[in-house]
Amino acid sequence: MDKVRKEFPVTRKGIYANTAVYGPLYDSLIDWRQEHDLDFLLHGSGMRKKSLQILSDTRKTVGQFFNCKREDVALINNFSTGLNVLLEGLHPKKKILLLENDYPSVNWSFENRDFDISYVKTSATVEEKIEKAIGAQHIDVLALSLVQWLDGFLIDLAFVKKLKTTYPNLIIMADGTQFCGTRQFNFADSGIDVLGASAYKWLLAGYGNGFMLFSDRVKELFSLSTIGFNAANGDFDKKDAIRFAKQFEPGHLSCLNFGSLKFSMEFMQRIGMDKISQYNQLLSEKAKQQFNSLGLLEDRIVERKAHSTIFNIKVDTRVFNHLLENNVSCAQRGDGVRLSFHFYNTENEIDAIVKILKTAL
């Protein structure tokens, strides 16, 4: 990964352990974006045909990246907007199961509507609690983040797939913003009905782009009223023949933003998502072992077999400031400090963070 790391200037300023806040831009993406804008500068409306092709190709690339049919891919500006559009089409009396303290844009979107909501507290045995609640309460919809934003808690994907087999009528909706781009993922084989994500974090695509993926049955269970000329591809005759995913695209989309998403996915595919997955797992195991040796992790994280590359360590503002003073980019979240690692980070950087922490603890 050393060659790839050179693409990211931010890594030369210190230790960038903050992808959970924002995935840094990189040299080859900036080159593409500058060339794109230069084309607009020189050709104006002559770029229209190329712009539409970029958007079409982005849907195809997203579908290939996650193994989802192209026609079931919606391009959205961000996850929060996409989820709110979707929930307007869900019957208000559905019984919903959420996780306590999940990302606000997930939970608030349900809580702000007339749903019957229950909660499960995140713990080392959260999957067992979820399954028990679904069976006992006859839950219609399970909605959660695959990776929890506060501490990187990773939901067992094998459990999600098994849950769908046990409860085939259950609608499973997932926020993948802190997950997508960290490892290989097969949507068609996941058991998930809706996967949405903003792509400015682990997919390294900058602000203003994201996607939603849909299973076949979702189209039968949601009734959307969102519409616009772009959803019909600018064709008056297609007003009454708009496919489900296009209802999330009522207006014009930025070919710069979504072209950036396409470029970044292809960039990661060239590296190899299998290699990225393996490397991130190595970073995760290394960080978990090191932070646990300092007694900085919650028991529910330590007791789990698998974890993401996001960690919330139990330190105060003084230690947070000490990390910043030593050029470690990180964030305060909840009662601790959140550190997050991606494929441009190194094992040596984790060792360096541990050494810095030891001088402050």
Tab-separated table of C-alpha atoms in Angstrom:
chain	number	residue	atom	x	y	z
A	1	MET	CA	0.000	0.000	0.000
A	2	ASP	CA	3.035	2.317	0.166
A	3	LYS	CA	2.634	3.389	-3.465
A	4	VAL	CA	-1.056	4.107	-2.961
A	5	ARG	CA	-0.328	6.085	0.206
A	6	LYS	CA	1.665	8.596	-1.854
A	7	GLU	CA	-1.600	9.587	-3.573
A	8	PHE	CA	-2.799	11.196	-0.312
A	9	PRO	CA	-0.985	14.449	0.596
A	10	VAL	CA	-2.754	14.625	3.958
A	11	THR	CA	-0.737	11.618	5.156
A	12	ARG	CA	2.434	13.725	4.888
A	13	LYS	CA	1.162	16.247	7.450
A	14	GLY	CA	0.843	13.757	10.305
A	15	ILE	CA	-1.203	10.694	11.176
A	16	TYR	CA	-4.587	10.906	9.507
A	17	ALA	CA	-6.856	8.778	11.708
A	18	ASN	CA	-10.064	10.586	10.830
A	19	THR	CA	-11.658	8.928	7.789
A	20	ALA	CA	-14.815	8.421	9.860
A	21	VAL	CA	-15.210	12.206	9.649
A	22	TYR	CA	-14.017	12.747	6.088
A	23	GLY	CA	-12.223	10.613	3.547
A	24	PRO	CA	-9.348	12.680	2.126
A	25	LEU	CA	-9.130	13.575	-1.539
A	26	TYR	CA	-6.139	12.289	-3.497
A	27	ASP	CA	-3.956	13.366	-6.385
A	28	SER	CA	-5.424	11.392	-9.285
A	29	LEU	CA	-8.999	12.299	-8.309
A	30	ILE	CA	-8.082	15.991	-8.193
A	31	ASP	CA	-6.529	15.646	-11.659
A	32	TRP	CA	-9.769	14.132	-12.990
A	33	ARG	CA	-11.931	16.818	-11.361
A	34	GLN	CA	-9.807	19.621	-12.796
A	35	GLU	CA	-9.977	18.124	-16.280
A	36	HIS	CA	-13.737	17.719	-15.931
A	37	ASP	CA	-14.240	21.367	-14.945
A	38	LEU	CA	-11.920	22.531	-17.700
A	39	ASP	CA	-14.165	20.727	-20.214
A	40	PHE	CA	-17.158	22.610	-18.796
A	41	LEU	CA	-15.238	25.881	-18.976
A	42	LEU	CA	-14.381	25.373	-22.639
A	43	HIS	CA	-17.528	23.670	-23.931
A	44	GLY	CA	-20.440	24.814	-21.747
A	45	SER	CA	-23.669	23.111	-22.846
A	46	GLY	CA	-21.622	20.973	-25.193
A	47	MET	CA	-20.843	18.920	-22.079
A	48	ARG	CA	-24.465	17.867	-21.616
A	49	LYS	CA	-24.213	14.556	-23.461
A	50	LYS	CA	-20.973	13.681	-21.671
A	51	SER	CA	-22.521	14.629	-18.323
A	52	LEU	CA	-25.460	12.303	-18.808
A	53	GLN	CA	-23.086	9.503	-19.790
A	54	ILE	CA	-21.030	10.049	-16.620
A	55	LEU	CA	-24.176	9.652	-14.488
A	56	SER	CA	-25.259	6.531	-16.357
A	57	ASP	CA	-21.787	5.023	-16.043
A	58	THR	CA	-21.741	5.843	-12.319
A	59	ARG	CA	-24.920	3.802	-11.749
A	60	LYS	CA	-23.299	0.909	-13.596
A	61	THR	CA	-20.087	1.187	-11.576
A	62	VAL	CA	-21.953	1.332	-8.243
A	63	GLY	CA	-23.949	-1.740	-9.254
A	64	GLN	CA	-20.819	-3.672	-10.193
A	65	PHE	CA	-18.961	-2.581	-7.060
A	66	PHE	CA	-21.676	-3.930	-4.738
A	67	ASN	CA	-23.269	-6.572	-6.992
A	68	CYS	CA	-26.615	-4.840	-7.431
A	69	LYS	CA	-28.607	-4.541	-10.654
A	70	ARG	CA	-27.966	-1.195	-12.324
A	71	GLU	CA	-31.672	-0.383	-12.497
A	72	ASP	CA	-31.934	-0.808	-8.711
A	73	VAL	CA	-29.259	1.828	-8.013
A	74	ALA	CA	-30.347	5.344	-7.052
A	75	LEU	CA	-27.885	8.220	-7.049
A	76	ILE	CA	-28.496	10.525	-4.079
A	77	ASN	CA	-26.739	13.615	-2.763
A	78	ASN	CA	-26.497	12.107	0.729
A	79	PHE	CA	-27.897	9.237	2.791
A	80	SER	CA	-30.122	11.412	4.995
A	81	THR	CA	-32.064	12.848	2.063
A	82	GLY	CA	-32.456	9.442	0.431
A	83	LEU	CA	-33.780	7.823	3.613
A	84	ASN	CA	-36.342	10.574	4.155
A	85	VAL	CA	-37.627	10.206	0.590
A	86	LEU	CA	-37.934	6.456	1.095
A	87	LEU	CA	-39.794	6.665	4.423
A	88	GLU	CA	-42.446	8.907	2.923
A	89	GLY	CA	-43.500	5.835	0.970
A	90	LEU	CA	-43.710	3.436	3.953
A	91	HIS	CA	-47.027	2.787	5.678
A	92	PRO	CA	-46.999	4.802	8.940
A	93	LYS	CA	-48.239	1.965	11.148
A	94	LYS	CA	-45.280	-0.322	10.545
A	95	LYS	CA	-43.418	-1.675	13.590
A	96	ILE	CA	-39.798	-0.556	13.521
A	97	LEU	CA	-36.739	-1.843	15.387
A	98	LEU	CA	-33.778	0.507	15.840
A	99	LEU	CA	-30.525	0.487	17.784
A	100	GLU	CA	-30.109	2.897	20.677
A	101	ASN	CA	-27.655	5.712	19.906
A	102	ASP	CA	-27.452	4.844	16.220
A	103	TYR	CA	-26.560	7.664	13.850
A	104	PRO	CA	-29.122	10.472	14.301
A	105	SER	CA	-30.055	10.584	10.611
A	106	VAL	CA	-31.116	6.945	10.887
A	107	ASN	CA	-33.129	7.107	14.109
A	108	TRP	CA	-34.507	10.640	13.754
A	109	SER	CA	-35.918	9.856	10.301
A	110	PHE	CA	-38.133	7.170	11.843
A	111	GLU	CA	-38.822	8.996	15.112
A	112	ASN	CA	-40.109	12.049	13.248
A	113	ARG	CA	-42.886	9.961	11.691
A	114	ASP	CA	-45.845	8.021	13.070
A	115	PHE	CA	-44.156	4.622	13.361
A	116	ASP	CA	-44.385	2.151	16.242
A	117	ILE	CA	-40.726	2.055	17.324
A	118	SER	CA	-38.787	-0.284	19.607
A	119	TYR	CA	-35.094	-0.181	20.481
A	120	VAL	CA	-32.273	-2.607	21.205
A	121	LYS	CA	-29.214	-1.528	23.156
A	122	THR	CA	-25.883	-2.242	21.500
A	123	SER	CA	-23.962	-4.916	23.377
A	124	ALA	CA	-21.619	-7.824	22.720
A	125	THR	CA	-24.716	-9.984	22.138
A	126	VAL	CA	-26.727	-7.441	20.142
A	127	GLU	CA	-27.580	-9.885	17.356
A	128	GLU	CA	-29.297	-12.233	19.821
A	129	LYS	CA	-31.285	-9.308	21.222
A	130	ILE	CA	-32.308	-8.187	17.744
A	131	GLU	CA	-33.561	-11.637	16.779
A	132	LYS	CA	-35.435	-12.016	20.057
A	133	ALA	CA	-37.118	-8.620	19.646
A	134	ILE	CA	-38.147	-9.350	16.054
A	135	GLY	CA	-39.772	-12.640	17.031
A	136	ALA	CA	-41.488	-11.344	20.155
A	137	GLN	CA	-42.718	-8.007	18.795
A	138	HIS	CA	-43.545	-8.979	15.194
A	139	ILE	CA	-41.264	-6.298	13.798
A	140	ASP	CA	-41.851	-5.167	10.195
A	141	VAL	CA	-38.656	-3.148	9.638
A	142	LEU	CA	-35.153	-3.447	11.074
A	143	ALA	CA	-33.089	-0.316	10.400
A	144	LEU	CA	-29.498	0.115	11.542
A	145	SER	CA	-26.017	1.237	10.609
A	146	LEU	CA	-23.727	-1.649	9.667
A	147	VAL	CA	-20.933	0.152	11.508
A	148	GLN	CA	-21.878	2.343	14.447
A	149	TRP	CA	-20.625	5.885	14.119
A	150	LEU	CA	-19.659	6.450	17.755
A	151	ASP	CA	-17.320	3.491	18.272
A	152	GLY	CA	-17.070	1.400	15.103
A	153	PHE	CA	-19.216	-1.473	16.429
A	154	LEU	CA	-19.639	-3.853	13.467
A	155	ILE	CA	-22.874	-5.751	12.927
A	156	ASP	CA	-22.338	-9.408	12.015
A	157	LEU	CA	-23.188	-9.593	8.300
A	158	ALA	CA	-23.635	-13.369	8.435
A	159	PHE	CA	-26.278	-12.787	11.100
A	160	VAL	CA	-28.116	-10.301	8.864
A	161	LYS	CA	-28.237	-12.828	6.039
A	162	LYS	CA	-29.447	-15.586	8.384
A	163	LEU	CA	-32.052	-13.250	9.893
A	164	LYS	CA	-33.504	-12.634	6.441
A	165	THR	CA	-33.787	-16.372	5.878
A	166	THR	CA	-35.585	-16.822	9.197
A	167	TYR	CA	-37.878	-13.821	8.660
A	168	PRO	CA	-38.254	-13.410	4.877
A	169	ASN	CA	-40.967	-10.749	5.228
A	170	LEU	CA	-38.793	-8.534	7.426
A	171	ILE	CA	-37.613	-5.363	5.686
A	172	ILE	CA	-33.923	-4.820	6.493
A	173	MET	CA	-32.631	-1.300	5.905
A	174	ALA	CA	-28.971	-0.450	6.434
A	175	ASP	CA	-26.869	2.694	6.556
A	176	GLY	CA	-23.496	1.852	5.036
A	177	THR	CA	-21.874	5.281	5.310
A	178	GLN	CA	-19.278	4.076	7.850
A	179	PHE	CA	-18.965	0.687	6.136
A	180	CYS	CA	-19.009	0.900	2.343
A	181	GLY	CA	-15.488	1.049	0.966
A	182	THR	CA	-13.842	-0.655	3.921
A	183	ARG	CA	-14.299	-4.210	2.673
A	184	GLN	CA	-15.822	-6.312	-0.078
A	185	PHE	CA	-19.591	-6.490	0.029
A	186	ASN	CA	-22.146	-8.422	-2.030
A	187	PHE	CA	-25.529	-6.694	-1.797
A	188	ALA	CA	-27.442	-9.341	-3.745
A	189	ASP	CA	-26.324	-12.022	-1.283
A	190	SER	CA	-26.588	-9.953	1.909
A	191	GLY	CA	-30.238	-10.268	2.922
A	192	ILE	CA	-30.493	-6.475	3.039
A	193	ASP	CA	-33.416	-4.822	1.247
A	194	VAL	CA	-32.149	-1.225	1.285
A	195	LEU	CA	-28.528	-0.142	1.574
A	196	GLY	CA	-27.777	3.571	1.508
A	197	ALA	CA	-24.571	5.514	1.998
A	198	SER	CA	-22.985	8.909	1.672
A	199	ALA	CA	-19.703	8.419	-0.179
A	200	TYR	CA	-17.499	11.162	1.253
A	201	LYS	CA	-15.984	8.955	3.939
A	202	TRP	CA	-14.567	5.498	3.153
A	203	LEU	CA	-15.318	5.691	-0.580
A	204	LEU	CA	-13.179	8.845	-0.824
A	205	ALA	CA	-15.480	10.596	-3.297
A	206	GLY	CA	-15.880	14.016	-1.682
A	207	TYR	CA	-19.110	15.704	-0.640
A	208	GLY	CA	-22.397	15.691	-2.541
A	209	ASN	CA	-22.750	12.080	-3.642
A	210	GLY	CA	-24.060	8.771	-2.401
A	211	PHE	CA	-26.347	5.946	-3.420
A	212	MET	CA	-29.165	3.644	-2.400
A	213	LEU	CA	-29.473	0.002	-3.460
A	214	PHE	CA	-32.800	-1.835	-3.477
A	215	SER	CA	-33.911	-5.452	-3.478
A	216	ASP	CA	-36.745	-6.461	-5.791
A	217	ARG	CA	-39.357	-6.668	-3.053
A	218	VAL	CA	-38.814	-3.088	-1.860
A	219	LYS	CA	-40.614	-1.718	-4.903
A	220	GLU	CA	-43.764	-3.572	-3.836
A	221	LEU	CA	-43.667	-2.333	-0.227
A	222	PHE	CA	-43.007	1.393	-0.686
A	223	SER	CA	-45.258	3.842	-2.501
A	224	LEU	CA	-43.323	6.983	-3.423
A	225	SER	CA	-44.757	10.269	-4.657
A	226	THR	CA	-41.432	11.956	-5.446
A	227	ILE	CA	-41.247	13.009	-9.079
A	228	GLY	CA	-39.436	15.411	-11.390
A	229	PHE	CA	-38.478	15.852	-15.024
A	230	ASN	CA	-35.055	14.292	-14.466
A	231	ALA	CA	-36.672	11.142	-13.051
A	232	ALA	CA	-38.275	10.667	-16.476
A	233	ASN	CA	-34.964	11.394	-18.212
A	234	GLY	CA	-36.465	14.608	-19.626
A	235	ASP	CA	-39.080	12.664	-21.595
A	236	PHE	CA	-42.732	13.808	-21.300
A	237	ASP	CA	-43.951	10.389	-22.421
A	238	LYS	CA	-42.222	8.630	-19.488
A	239	LYS	CA	-44.003	10.462	-16.667
A	240	ASP	CA	-46.015	7.359	-15.769
A	241	ALA	CA	-43.213	4.847	-16.375
A	242	ILE	CA	-40.534	5.977	-13.923
A	243	ARG	CA	-38.709	3.106	-12.299
A	244	PHE	CA	-38.474	2.982	-8.502
A	245	ALA	CA	-34.811	3.983	-8.155
A	246	LYS	CA	-35.216	6.992	-10.470
A	247	GLN	CA	-37.823	8.470	-8.113
A	248	PHE	CA	-34.863	9.354	-5.891
A	249	GLU	CA	-33.468	11.497	-8.724
A	250	PRO	CA	-36.225	14.044	-9.451
A	251	GLY	CA	-33.832	16.859	-10.338
A	252	HIS	CA	-30.476	17.360	-12.007
A	253	LEU	CA	-27.421	15.645	-10.564
A	254	SER	CA	-23.835	16.869	-10.501
A	255	CYS	CA	-21.677	14.946	-12.937
A	256	LEU	CA	-18.614	16.302	-11.085
A	257	ASN	CA	-19.753	14.822	-7.775
A	258	PHE	CA	-21.017	11.521	-9.131
A	259	GLY	CA	-18.143	11.251	-11.574
A	260	SER	CA	-15.913	11.520	-8.507
A	261	LEU	CA	-17.770	8.571	-6.983
A	262	LYS	CA	-17.265	6.542	-10.153
A	263	PHE	CA	-13.585	7.488	-10.280
A	264	SER	CA	-12.980	6.529	-6.647
A	265	MET	CA	-14.720	3.170	-6.965
A	266	GLU	CA	-12.614	2.367	-10.024
A	267	PHE	CA	-9.519	3.563	-8.144
A	268	MET	CA	-10.286	1.154	-5.303
A	269	GLN	CA	-11.067	-1.657	-7.741
A	270	ARG	CA	-7.655	-1.184	-9.340
A	271	ILE	CA	-6.047	-1.566	-5.924
A	272	GLY	CA	-8.305	-4.578	-5.346
A	273	MET	CA	-11.138	-4.643	-2.840
A	274	ASP	CA	-9.876	-8.019	-1.669
A	275	LYS	CA	-6.520	-6.425	-0.797
A	276	ILE	CA	-8.201	-3.440	0.862
A	277	SER	CA	-10.419	-5.779	2.890
A	278	GLN	CA	-7.480	-7.865	4.091
A	279	TYR	CA	-5.339	-4.846	4.883
A	280	ASN	CA	-8.104	-3.081	6.808
A	281	GLN	CA	-8.725	-6.241	8.805
A	282	LEU	CA	-5.028	-6.280	9.691
A	283	LEU	CA	-5.238	-2.650	10.855
A	284	SER	CA	-8.384	-3.400	12.844
A	285	GLU	CA	-6.851	-6.366	14.667
A	286	LYS	CA	-3.646	-4.449	15.370
A	287	ALA	CA	-5.454	-1.391	16.745
A	288	LYS	CA	-7.857	-3.453	18.833
A	289	GLN	CA	-5.010	-5.387	20.453
A	290	GLN	CA	-2.949	-2.269	21.134
A	291	PHE	CA	-5.773	-0.114	22.511
A	292	ASN	CA	-7.085	-2.982	24.599
A	293	SER	CA	-3.616	-3.498	26.119
A	294	LEU	CA	-3.917	0.065	27.432
A	295	GLY	CA	-7.395	-0.623	28.828
A	296	LEU	CA	-8.965	1.968	26.529
A	297	LEU	CA	-11.786	-0.056	24.938
A	298	GLU	CA	-15.291	-0.843	26.152
A	299	ASP	CA	-15.948	-4.483	27.100
A	300	ARG	CA	-18.593	-4.833	24.393
A	301	ILE	CA	-15.923	-4.060	21.788
A	302	VAL	CA	-13.275	-6.332	23.310
A	303	GLU	CA	-15.708	-9.246	23.537
A	304	ARG	CA	-16.588	-9.148	19.835
A	305	LYS	CA	-14.809	-11.410	17.364
A	306	ALA	CA	-14.812	-8.870	14.519
A	307	HIS	CA	-14.639	-5.097	14.536
A	308	SER	CA	-14.371	-2.266	12.025
A	309	THR	CA	-11.418	0.096	11.663
A	310	ILE	CA	-13.096	2.731	13.871
A	311	PHE	CA	-12.254	2.839	17.575
A	312	ASN	CA	-13.479	5.026	20.421
A	313	ILE	CA	-10.859	5.103	23.157
A	314	LYS	CA	-11.747	6.055	26.740
A	315	VAL	CA	-9.719	9.242	27.169
A	316	ASP	CA	-10.605	12.815	28.075
A	317	THR	CA	-10.200	16.199	26.404
A	318	ARG	CA	-6.658	16.572	27.749
A	319	VAL	CA	-5.526	13.428	25.920
A	320	PHE	CA	-7.459	14.469	22.813
A	321	ASN	CA	-5.568	17.761	22.737
A	322	HIS	CA	-2.313	15.866	23.297
A	323	LEU	CA	-3.033	13.762	20.209
A	324	LEU	CA	-3.766	16.867	18.156
A	325	GLU	CA	-0.571	18.520	19.365
A	326	ASN	CA	1.319	15.456	18.110
A	327	ASN	CA	-0.258	15.742	14.648
A	328	VAL	CA	-2.798	12.926	15.049
A	329	SER	CA	-6.019	13.844	13.258
A	330	CYS	CA	-8.961	12.395	15.221
A	331	ALA	CA	-12.327	13.424	16.683
A	332	GLN	CA	-14.130	13.591	20.006
A	333	ARG	CA	-17.264	11.478	19.927
A	334	GLY	CA	-19.453	10.456	22.842
A	335	ASP	CA	-17.357	10.039	25.996
A	336	GLY	CA	-14.064	9.429	24.255
A	337	VAL	CA	-11.880	10.019	21.215
A	338	ARG	CA	-12.592	8.324	17.907
A	339	LEU	CA	-9.708	7.077	15.764
A	340	SER	CA	-10.352	5.578	12.332
A	341	PHE	CA	-7.996	3.862	9.880
A	342	HIS	CA	-8.146	3.117	6.157
A	343	PHE	CA	-5.827	1.486	3.645
A	344	TYR	CA	-3.528	4.528	3.450
A	345	ASN	CA	-2.711	4.142	7.150
A	346	THR	CA	0.077	1.900	8.415
A	347	GLU	CA	0.758	-0.399	11.347
A	348	ASN	CA	3.621	1.914	12.301
A	349	GLU	CA	1.149	4.761	12.685
A	350	ILE	CA	-0.883	2.712	15.150
A	351	ASP	CA	2.312	2.030	17.105
A	352	ALA	CA	3.077	5.761	17.051
A	353	ILE	CA	-0.393	6.624	18.385
A	354	VAL	CA	0.040	4.122	21.216
A	355	LYS	CA	3.410	5.669	22.096
A	356	ILE	CA	1.828	9.146	22.149
A	357	LEU	CA	-1.020	7.886	24.336
A	358	LYS	CA	1.408	6.342	26.834
A	359	THR	CA	3.028	9.716	27.380
A	360	ALA	CA	-0.361	11.214	28.315
A	361	LEU	CA	-2.053	8.458	30.320
